Amino acid sequence: MLAGTGKGKKDATGTEEQRGKGLQEEEEQAETKGNHGASGRYSRLKEEKQEIVDRTPAEQGRPVLGILTRTLIRSPVIKSIIPARIRHRSRNDVVLIYDDAVVIKEVLGGERIEHDPFKDISLEDVVEKRDFDSPIQAARILGLPREPKVPRFPGKFWSQHTDSYTSQSPSEIKPELLHENEVPSQILVLTLASRNLLFLFAYHDVHERVHFLSNTWPLPAQAEDVQELGVHLAVDPKSRAMAVGAHENRVVIYTLKSMEQIRKEVQRQNGLDAKNFMPIHEEQFTEVDGAILKMEFLHPSKGDEHHVILLLVVSKGQRTLLVRFEWDCRAGLSVFERKPSQVLANSERLPLLLIPLTYGTSFALVCEHQITVYKDILTGNARGQTCQLEHYEPPEEPRSSKRLPIWTQWARPMRPTKRREPDIDNIYLCREDGVVCYIDIKETSHPMISSNYSAGILKANLSSAFATLDLGDESNDVLIAAGEMGDGGMWYVKPRQPLELVGTIRNWSPLRDITTAQANGPTSNLARTDNQVWRKAKRLFACSGRGPRHSAITEIRIGTEAVKLGPTIELGELADNGILDLWAMPDRSDIGIYLMIARPTETELILLPSSIDQDPQAASEVEELNLNERTIAAGSTAEGFLVQVTPSSVNAIAQEHGILPLAWHPEEASITAASFLTIPSRTTVLLIVLRRRNDFYLHHGHFGSQGGRIVFEALGEPVRLPSEASSVALHWVENRIIAFVGTLAATLQTYTASAGSGLSPYFEYSFDDPFSICDSLAVLMTKIQAVACEEVEDGQLVVCGLRNGTVRTLWFDGGNNGGSNGGERNIFGTGGFPLLLCESLIFGSISVKVMTDTTRSSRAFAVCGQTVCTLEYLGGASPTNPATINKLWLTDPNSQAFQQGPLTCVAQASSNIPQGYSKFAAGSLFYLTGSSLVLADVSSSPNLEMVPRRLPLIGTPTTVLYSERLGKLIVMYDTTEVHYPGTPLRRGIAVRHRAPQPAIAFVEPDAEPTRLDQDEEDGLNVLDATCVLPGEKFLGLMEWFPTDGTKQYHMLVVHTAAGQAGSQIAIGRLLFFSPVLNAVGDVTLRQKIDLDHKAKICAVAHYGESSLVYGCGNDIFFRFLHLEHKKFKQPMKLTLRSPAVHISVQGLNIHVSTESHGHHVLSVGEDNLVPRWADRTSRSSAYHLVAPEQSLIITTDLECRIAGLWQPPQPQLDRTTPLIFEAFLPRPITKLCRVRRQKRLFQVNQLERQISSPPSPIDGKNEKENGDVAWEERYLPKECMLGTSEDGTVYQLSLVDEASWRLLAFIQNMAMREPQICPYPNPRLRDRDLEPSMARKQDMHIDGDILIRFLERGSRTLLIKMLAVQGPRTRMLLDEMLVENRTEDRCRRLRALATEIFKDDVPSHEETGESVLRWLRSLLMPAI
């Protein structure tokens, strides 16, 4: 688990005497040279020295370790959903506000999505912003009112990274409608926990990339942290003012500039001026006496447009008040005035919602059972009219609470002008169980609430993330909601019909428990894969969701999602007799798409209709094609001709009448390989390999029509190949055709031809390995960055899928016409070699098929066995930018537990469809699994995504573990039995009785279960109801394998808690079950024994072969089981100061994390438990993990801390565990597990070295040339940890040694000063010295999220910039001296720190940066 030099603990830490002496010399030299003015660095040197001197002799071997954390999977919890126009007035966007991120998605709908006939609406990714480095407290929109949707532009936007810096959009956007560098009609304002106001919007540059422009305004200092200024945020309906409120007492009011003035200040001819972007005009602080419950601005009355009204609902003592502020916007806050307060009725003391109405100054207060509409507030006391909110729908999940659900959010639908009724407000109210109520409010009518009825049920648990979408539809509203502890989605609201779900927003929170299962288990689908990388990976399963409708065991998977489109298509007999390959081609009749299936001796042509009501049909009536032979290649031309290549002919047909087909037969030759290419002149070129006797020739030509007939015209004479071809590919660059030919001689031949001329040899690349035969080729277009300069050019990458399971990526210098003898130097500084190896990746042990993604020129698909991956070079190919490899996960929107079947072949339909042809499934993937065909839409986002797979349950899961013996997941979950009252369920009537019922289930990891109804519960629960006491709750379970020396037993140990009858004192039990697996795979439980205690059993662990240790209240018990007598011995007991929350055993030590007093280490004496070590700090512990290699205990607590505690070899006098490091995260980690780090698929990057001779071969033996495997083993940790939080966040944690920590901290400190990486940093952190210091244990934490942003946003360019910047004065250690902050000093210090890590392989001065970035990227690579 340790990253570093790989030379053991001694090298990683050094001796304490040497480190203390070194610090003494540093201090003396600093004083001698007059550097003591650097008080921060000087004082930290003294602190480090004093800390070493103060150590006791037992502490002198204390290791120096840091912790590197990165967010692997971000929380899916959405705080609010805001439809807005913050990108462009014509863009129908919706903004999703997460705890620490803003995500913009574009709403496409109102018409069929072109490539997907199964969806009427979709949310397409536009851009994300995740660099706030502070939680978001509240969000609002200011600017011009949002108008109904205008017709959308063609195309979609996609984001390359998790920020705005490299987002990209299609080139076909109409330039007259979408101007670059334009301030949109609306601006997003956020309040951050760092006490800042943040204003931002998105805009497009001249290349149609999306960027964010933002600025911050500091909030006033608060008297107490508990006030949390910023939790309330309100914006005037006309965006003239804004208010920020705390929990109590404090309100800050701002006047705002008009959007016209903002545009004048920001927009310039040469771009946008970020320095002048500040909407705030004036600021005023005021106080209110009491707790602020709600805060909103009211709409002004007609004829009184300059009046600004701020309304607060304030609770003081036993009363709730309406507090009002008013002023004239023309005079500003100088006429700011507070009006007399109004006391609300007792029934409105705790309003749930405050809704400003659009007509007049009216507003509505929504309470649990009623809604009150107030008007005439400017005349004095507002007059209210109350309407009871009838609960037409009973609670969707009555098991969740005895009370009725409450109202959580409201939304106002966007209606076209002709659908708007005068003086009427249309409001949707949502209830926390998903019930939606529709209300019409008219101020002039009596009663003012003219309509109040149920609009339907969303089948989701809801919170505040609820809104309506505008699709330009004149009849239907669309609701969008994020789920609370379950999935959310989008729904159509149709009159007098149930709500129709049209999209899902995933939510896998809360994560309560997590377990790992080996991928090559007996039932694992992954066990059948030939991919050696993922075959050894572990699968992660977690307890997620709450309640009978939203609970599941979720398999945590990361990669790229391929969403199944429509139902599975059964081909039946059409797919019999074995399938070799598959091609998809467009259909001019607009019926669907043609599929050509190649078999060993014949071909099948299938017409797949776009209508889901029609079955696929054989298109055997196309007699012009040769279906009696195996098809080698197939495709469509620019003219729309369908082309088929068989060993004996080239066949082409036109999908329109009047054009005769083509049947071209080579003379005395057979065709062995073929490839198509459509060049910019809209001509399709065909490249074929001909075999004449024992010779092979390369021949190419193009298609056309002449005299009403399709013709194939040869271009030049055939060229003889040196050996038989295994694969071919064509590429167009600089008005030339480039032909790539893989041969059975393990070479890659390249040929070139100008337009209309024949092919001529260009270059030969040798793999120099007899098994490195190139079976498939894909050519990618990307950016190429130089090694020695900042030059960036368009380039081509040739991705080769080899027969030995390897993928090799070659950089192709298409502009070097000199061949191998040319003297021209390319941008890498390497002269004369048009093919250079970028990297080599091992995917498996069988042939890898690669194919270019037709929707993305920089991405390829790689298929190896049962695994499909995407391979992409996001920022171009460079030594510091290897390929981004994401596993492709096939999902089904209609089946949460969908699992991909055995894969036969994969194909992709072209996204470049000729005019007049069906666009059905354009760009989609076709998966053929057995006789089933699946269409899938691959996510356009290259970001690593969470792709969960859910195994639904009927209750809330609390514990999950994987049993290797049973090959099943053992799940403990809670259900609730509800007894209703005899009267109908109406307002104020609660359920009479809720009885919790614990259950245990055995779940197949690869099964596709369906959710059971309540009356089928016994089909899943294997627990006998007689085993459970009334009101008993199961707290956890554990597998135990006690042995008597001759026989091993398999048992499940369950610890429980229950209320004692007639008393509030809890009791606890240990239950022991024996699982029995029968012949059909079902498991039954037999209860063996149970142990009763007078307090709840908090945690349990097994010790040795036949002993248990468990916590009961504040006591720790140790018991030995006599298997021959089936009885436990009398227990040993030790009393701690607080109950245990987690117990584990490592060797002879018992580790106990307690509820309030940190971590304890115990040992077993002859007749008692002996305390050995204890935590120096009182912590509210959550979990712990022991790293015996470093004698380290990693603990987490509920205060969001991770602490590394060192366990000395011998107890000290105070018997405490010294603190090694401490990290503060945004959320607490509740579970830790250890995983083995995945190696970077064996890579070699020859672009790291400037070479002047042909590339050296890679034979897997020369460690100096291809020593990446040894390199990773030497400098990277073999293991790391995964930590989960209840909000669904998954962290990756790695321990790093001192040398690695110093280099990481040095880069991090520089990155925190770079605005492109940390635009909103903490000033205290930004101003600290660049030189890392160990004086504070919190500084031993490295924030990997900052380093990932550094890598994603241009690592090499940013590193050069950070090293060259002339920032604030700082101090660094060089040659055991403190030096100034200069460019040469930073570069020397970076090299010195890198040398400490790469001791055995010190890079040259020029290669230091590349080696560091490569090491950093590998260190931060996801472990799953």
mmCIF file of C-alpha atoms in Angstrom, residues 441-610:
data_model
loop_
_atom_site.group_PDB
_atom_site.id
_atom_site.type_symbol
_atom_site.label_atom_id
_atom_site.label_comp_id
_atom_site.label_asym_id
_atom_site.label_seq_id
_atom_site.Cartn_x
_atom_site.Cartn_y
_atom_site.Cartn_z
ATOM 1 C CA ILE A 441 -54.331 30.270 -7.696
ATOM 2 C CA LYS A 442 -56.243 33.373 -8.804
ATOM 3 C CA GLU A 443 -56.031 36.429 -6.593
ATOM 4 C CA THR A 444 -59.324 37.975 -7.717
ATOM 5 C CA SER A 445 -61.461 34.858 -7.293
ATOM 6 C CA HIS A 446 -63.087 33.436 -4.205
ATOM 7 C CA PRO A 447 -61.780 31.052 -3.159
ATOM 8 C CA MET A 448 -58.391 32.062 -4.527
ATOM 9 C CA ILE A 449 -57.370 28.409 -5.012
ATOM 10 C CA SER A 450 -59.621 27.399 -7.873
ATOM 11 C CA SER A 451 -58.060 23.983 -8.548
ATOM 12 C CA ASN A 452 -56.395 21.524 -6.216
ATOM 13 C CA TYR A 453 -56.004 17.952 -7.368
ATOM 14 C CA SER A 454 -53.448 15.168 -7.667
ATOM 15 C CA ALA A 455 -51.433 15.251 -10.876
ATOM 16 C CA GLY A 456 -49.986 11.783 -10.362
ATOM 17 C CA ILE A 457 -47.264 9.833 -8.612
ATOM 18 C CA LEU A 458 -43.593 10.001 -9.617
ATOM 19 C CA LYS A 459 -42.626 6.691 -7.956
ATOM 20 C CA ALA A 460 -39.589 8.347 -6.378
ATOM 21 C CA ASN A 461 -38.563 9.772 -3.020
ATOM 22 C CA LEU A 462 -38.205 13.522 -3.476
ATOM 23 C CA SER A 463 -36.498 16.407 -1.756
ATOM 24 C CA SER A 464 -35.842 19.942 -3.014
ATOM 25 C CA ALA A 465 -34.570 18.983 -6.497
ATOM 26 C CA PHE A 466 -37.805 19.377 -8.458
ATOM 27 C CA ALA A 467 -38.643 21.539 -11.498
ATOM 28 C CA THR A 468 -40.565 21.694 -14.743
ATOM 29 C CA LEU A 469 -38.974 21.573 -18.204
ATOM 30 C CA ASP A 470 -39.944 23.485 -21.311
ATOM 31 C CA LEU A 471 -40.059 21.503 -24.548
ATOM 32 C CA GLY A 472 -42.096 23.947 -26.576
ATOM 33 C CA ASP A 473 -44.978 21.489 -26.372
ATOM 34 C CA GLU A 474 -48.386 23.128 -26.316
ATOM 35 C CA SER A 475 -50.215 20.351 -24.509
ATOM 36 C CA ASN A 476 -47.995 18.609 -21.979
ATOM 37 C CA ASP A 477 -45.812 19.685 -19.078
ATOM 38 C CA VAL A 478 -42.641 17.799 -18.229
ATOM 39 C CA LEU A 479 -41.534 17.287 -14.626
ATOM 40 C CA ILE A 480 -37.953 16.561 -13.594
ATOM 41 C CA ALA A 481 -36.939 15.436 -10.128
ATOM 42 C CA ALA A 482 -33.827 13.990 -8.523
ATOM 43 C CA GLY A 483 -34.475 11.112 -6.195
ATOM 44 C CA GLU A 484 -33.747 11.213 -2.497
ATOM 45 C CA MET A 485 -32.280 7.823 -1.528
ATOM 46 C CA GLY A 486 -33.318 6.419 -4.890
ATOM 47 C CA ASP A 487 -33.512 7.168 -8.602
ATOM 48 C CA GLY A 488 -35.210 10.242 -10.018
ATOM 49 C CA GLY A 489 -36.302 10.969 -13.555
ATOM 50 C CA MET A 490 -38.368 12.939 -16.050
ATOM 51 C CA TRP A 491 -42.099 12.509 -16.523
ATOM 52 C CA TYR A 492 -44.715 13.639 -19.042
ATOM 53 C CA VAL A 493 -47.854 15.118 -17.502
ATOM 54 C CA LYS A 494 -50.795 14.240 -19.723
ATOM 55 C CA PRO A 495 -54.405 15.178 -18.849
ATOM 56 C CA ARG A 496 -56.320 12.395 -17.141
ATOM 57 C CA GLN A 497 -53.491 9.906 -17.630
ATOM 58 C CA PRO A 498 -50.843 8.505 -15.285
ATOM 59 C CA LEU A 499 -47.473 10.231 -15.338
ATOM 60 C CA GLU A 500 -45.201 8.721 -17.992
ATOM 61 C CA LEU A 501 -41.547 8.142 -17.119
ATOM 62 C CA VAL A 502 -39.367 9.227 -20.060
ATOM 63 C CA GLY A 503 -35.918 9.299 -18.455
ATOM 64 C CA THR A 504 -34.033 8.245 -15.334
ATOM 65 C CA ILE A 505 -31.648 10.209 -13.137
ATOM 66 C CA ARG A 506 -29.590 7.700 -11.207
ATOM 67 C CA ASN A 507 -28.987 7.868 -7.484
ATOM 68 C CA TRP A 508 -27.164 5.079 -5.655
ATOM 69 C CA SER A 509 -27.149 6.777 -2.271
ATOM 70 C CA PRO A 510 -27.139 6.073 0.580
ATOM 71 C CA LEU A 511 -24.242 3.611 0.591
ATOM 72 C CA ARG A 512 -24.385 1.809 3.932
ATOM 73 C CA ASP A 513 -22.048 -1.105 3.396
ATOM 74 C CA ILE A 514 -19.690 -2.404 0.747
ATOM 75 C CA THR A 515 -18.041 -5.714 -0.034
ATOM 76 C CA THR A 516 -15.682 -7.068 -2.665
ATOM 77 C CA ALA A 517 -16.122 -10.188 -4.755
ATOM 78 C CA GLN A 518 -13.501 -11.749 -6.968
ATOM 79 C CA ALA A 519 -14.344 -11.311 -10.631
ATOM 80 C CA ASN A 520 -13.323 -14.868 -11.452
ATOM 81 C CA GLY A 521 -15.808 -16.385 -9.016
ATOM 82 C CA PRO A 522 -17.732 -19.525 -9.938
ATOM 83 C CA THR A 523 -20.804 -17.616 -11.171
ATOM 84 C CA SER A 524 -19.168 -14.474 -12.458
ATOM 85 C CA ASN A 525 -19.817 -13.376 -15.985
ATOM 86 C CA LEU A 526 -16.343 -11.866 -15.980
ATOM 87 C CA ALA A 527 -14.822 -15.279 -15.343
ATOM 88 C CA ARG A 528 -15.420 -16.120 -18.983
ATOM 89 C CA THR A 529 -13.519 -13.146 -20.341
ATOM 90 C CA ASP A 530 -10.190 -13.520 -22.055
ATOM 91 C CA ASN A 531 -9.136 -10.096 -20.842
ATOM 92 C CA GLN A 532 -6.394 -10.640 -18.297
ATOM 93 C CA VAL A 533 -6.656 -7.129 -16.851
ATOM 94 C CA TRP A 534 -10.288 -7.206 -15.786
ATOM 95 C CA ARG A 535 -10.289 -10.932 -15.108
ATOM 96 C CA LYS A 536 -8.250 -10.350 -11.950
ATOM 97 C CA ALA A 537 -10.175 -7.278 -10.848
ATOM 98 C CA LYS A 538 -12.509 -7.315 -7.900
ATOM 99 C CA ARG A 539 -16.170 -6.450 -8.139
ATOM 100 C CA LEU A 540 -17.704 -4.091 -5.623
ATOM 101 C CA PHE A 541 -21.230 -4.489 -4.245
ATOM 102 C CA ALA A 542 -22.886 -1.978 -1.930
ATOM 103 C CA CYS A 543 -26.117 -1.562 0.030
ATOM 104 C CA SER A 544 -28.018 1.378 -1.423
ATOM 105 C CA GLY A 545 -31.442 2.967 -1.353
ATOM 106 C CA ARG A 546 -34.202 2.958 1.219
ATOM 107 C CA GLY A 547 -37.679 1.498 1.373
ATOM 108 C CA PRO A 548 -39.362 -1.310 -0.560
ATOM 109 C CA ARG A 549 -39.376 0.512 -3.931
ATOM 110 C CA HIS A 550 -35.872 1.978 -4.028
ATOM 111 C CA SER A 551 -33.631 -0.492 -2.201
ATOM 112 C CA ALA A 552 -31.055 -2.583 -3.982
ATOM 113 C CA ILE A 553 -27.646 -4.174 -3.872
ATOM 114 C CA THR A 554 -25.688 -1.978 -6.267
ATOM 115 C CA GLU A 555 -22.674 -3.211 -8.172
ATOM 116 C CA ILE A 556 -20.248 -0.302 -8.399
ATOM 117 C CA ARG A 557 -18.841 -0.101 -11.913
ATOM 118 C CA ILE A 558 -16.953 2.747 -13.534
ATOM 119 C CA GLY A 559 -16.344 3.283 -17.200
ATOM 120 C CA THR A 560 -18.478 4.370 -20.158
ATOM 121 C CA GLU A 561 -22.147 3.529 -20.457
ATOM 122 C CA ALA A 562 -23.758 2.023 -23.543
ATOM 123 C CA VAL A 563 -27.512 2.384 -23.101
ATOM 124 C CA LYS A 564 -29.666 -0.278 -24.693
ATOM 125 C CA LEU A 565 -32.118 1.168 -27.239
ATOM 126 C CA GLY A 566 -35.489 -0.479 -27.425
ATOM 127 C CA PRO A 567 -36.178 -4.153 -26.845
ATOM 128 C CA THR A 568 -33.783 -7.018 -27.510
ATOM 129 C CA ILE A 569 -34.145 -8.299 -31.065
ATOM 130 C CA GLU A 570 -34.258 -12.067 -31.389
ATOM 131 C CA LEU A 571 -32.777 -13.173 -34.698
ATOM 132 C CA GLY A 572 -33.645 -16.828 -34.189
ATOM 133 C CA GLU A 573 -32.612 -18.968 -37.122
ATOM 134 C CA LEU A 574 -31.117 -15.949 -38.859
ATOM 135 C CA ALA A 575 -28.185 -16.123 -36.438
ATOM 136 C CA ASP A 576 -27.565 -19.864 -36.662
ATOM 137 C CA ASN A 577 -24.498 -21.671 -38.010
ATOM 138 C CA GLY A 578 -21.909 -19.408 -36.417
ATOM 139 C CA ILE A 579 -21.246 -15.710 -36.988
ATOM 140 C CA LEU A 580 -17.877 -14.245 -37.907
ATOM 141 C CA ASP A 581 -18.640 -10.552 -38.304
ATOM 142 C CA LEU A 582 -21.412 -7.986 -38.585
ATOM 143 C CA TRP A 583 -21.930 -4.714 -40.511
ATOM 144 C CA ALA A 584 -24.694 -2.110 -40.328
ATOM 145 C CA MET A 585 -25.661 0.005 -43.363
ATOM 146 C CA PRO A 586 -28.353 2.678 -43.882
ATOM 147 C CA ASP A 587 -31.632 2.061 -45.687
ATOM 148 C CA ARG A 588 -32.938 4.578 -48.235
ATOM 149 C CA SER A 589 -36.536 3.419 -47.831
ATOM 150 C CA ASP A 590 -36.503 4.889 -44.316
ATOM 151 C CA ILE A 591 -37.718 1.584 -42.945
ATOM 152 C CA GLY A 592 -34.729 0.891 -40.743
ATOM 153 C CA ILE A 593 -31.187 -0.369 -41.245
ATOM 154 C CA TYR A 594 -29.522 -3.248 -43.091
ATOM 155 C CA LEU A 595 -27.447 -5.778 -41.154
ATOM 156 C CA MET A 596 -25.045 -8.008 -43.046
ATOM 157 C CA ILE A 597 -24.000 -11.090 -41.084
ATOM 158 C CA ALA A 598 -20.982 -13.108 -42.211
ATOM 159 C CA ARG A 599 -20.905 -16.846 -41.622
ATOM 160 C CA PRO A 600 -18.056 -19.229 -42.501
ATOM 161 C CA THR A 601 -19.600 -20.223 -45.841
ATOM 162 C CA GLU A 602 -22.466 -17.796 -46.454
ATOM 163 C CA THR A 603 -23.903 -14.367 -45.722
ATOM 164 C CA GLU A 604 -27.229 -13.213 -44.322
ATOM 165 C CA LEU A 605 -28.734 -9.783 -45.084
ATOM 166 C CA ILE A 606 -31.327 -8.598 -42.587
ATOM 167 C CA LEU A 607 -33.519 -5.524 -42.681
ATOM 168 C CA LEU A 608 -34.001 -4.255 -39.139
ATOM 169 C CA PRO A 609 -37.107 -2.015 -38.978
ATOM 170 C CA SER A 610 -36.996 1.130 -36.861
#
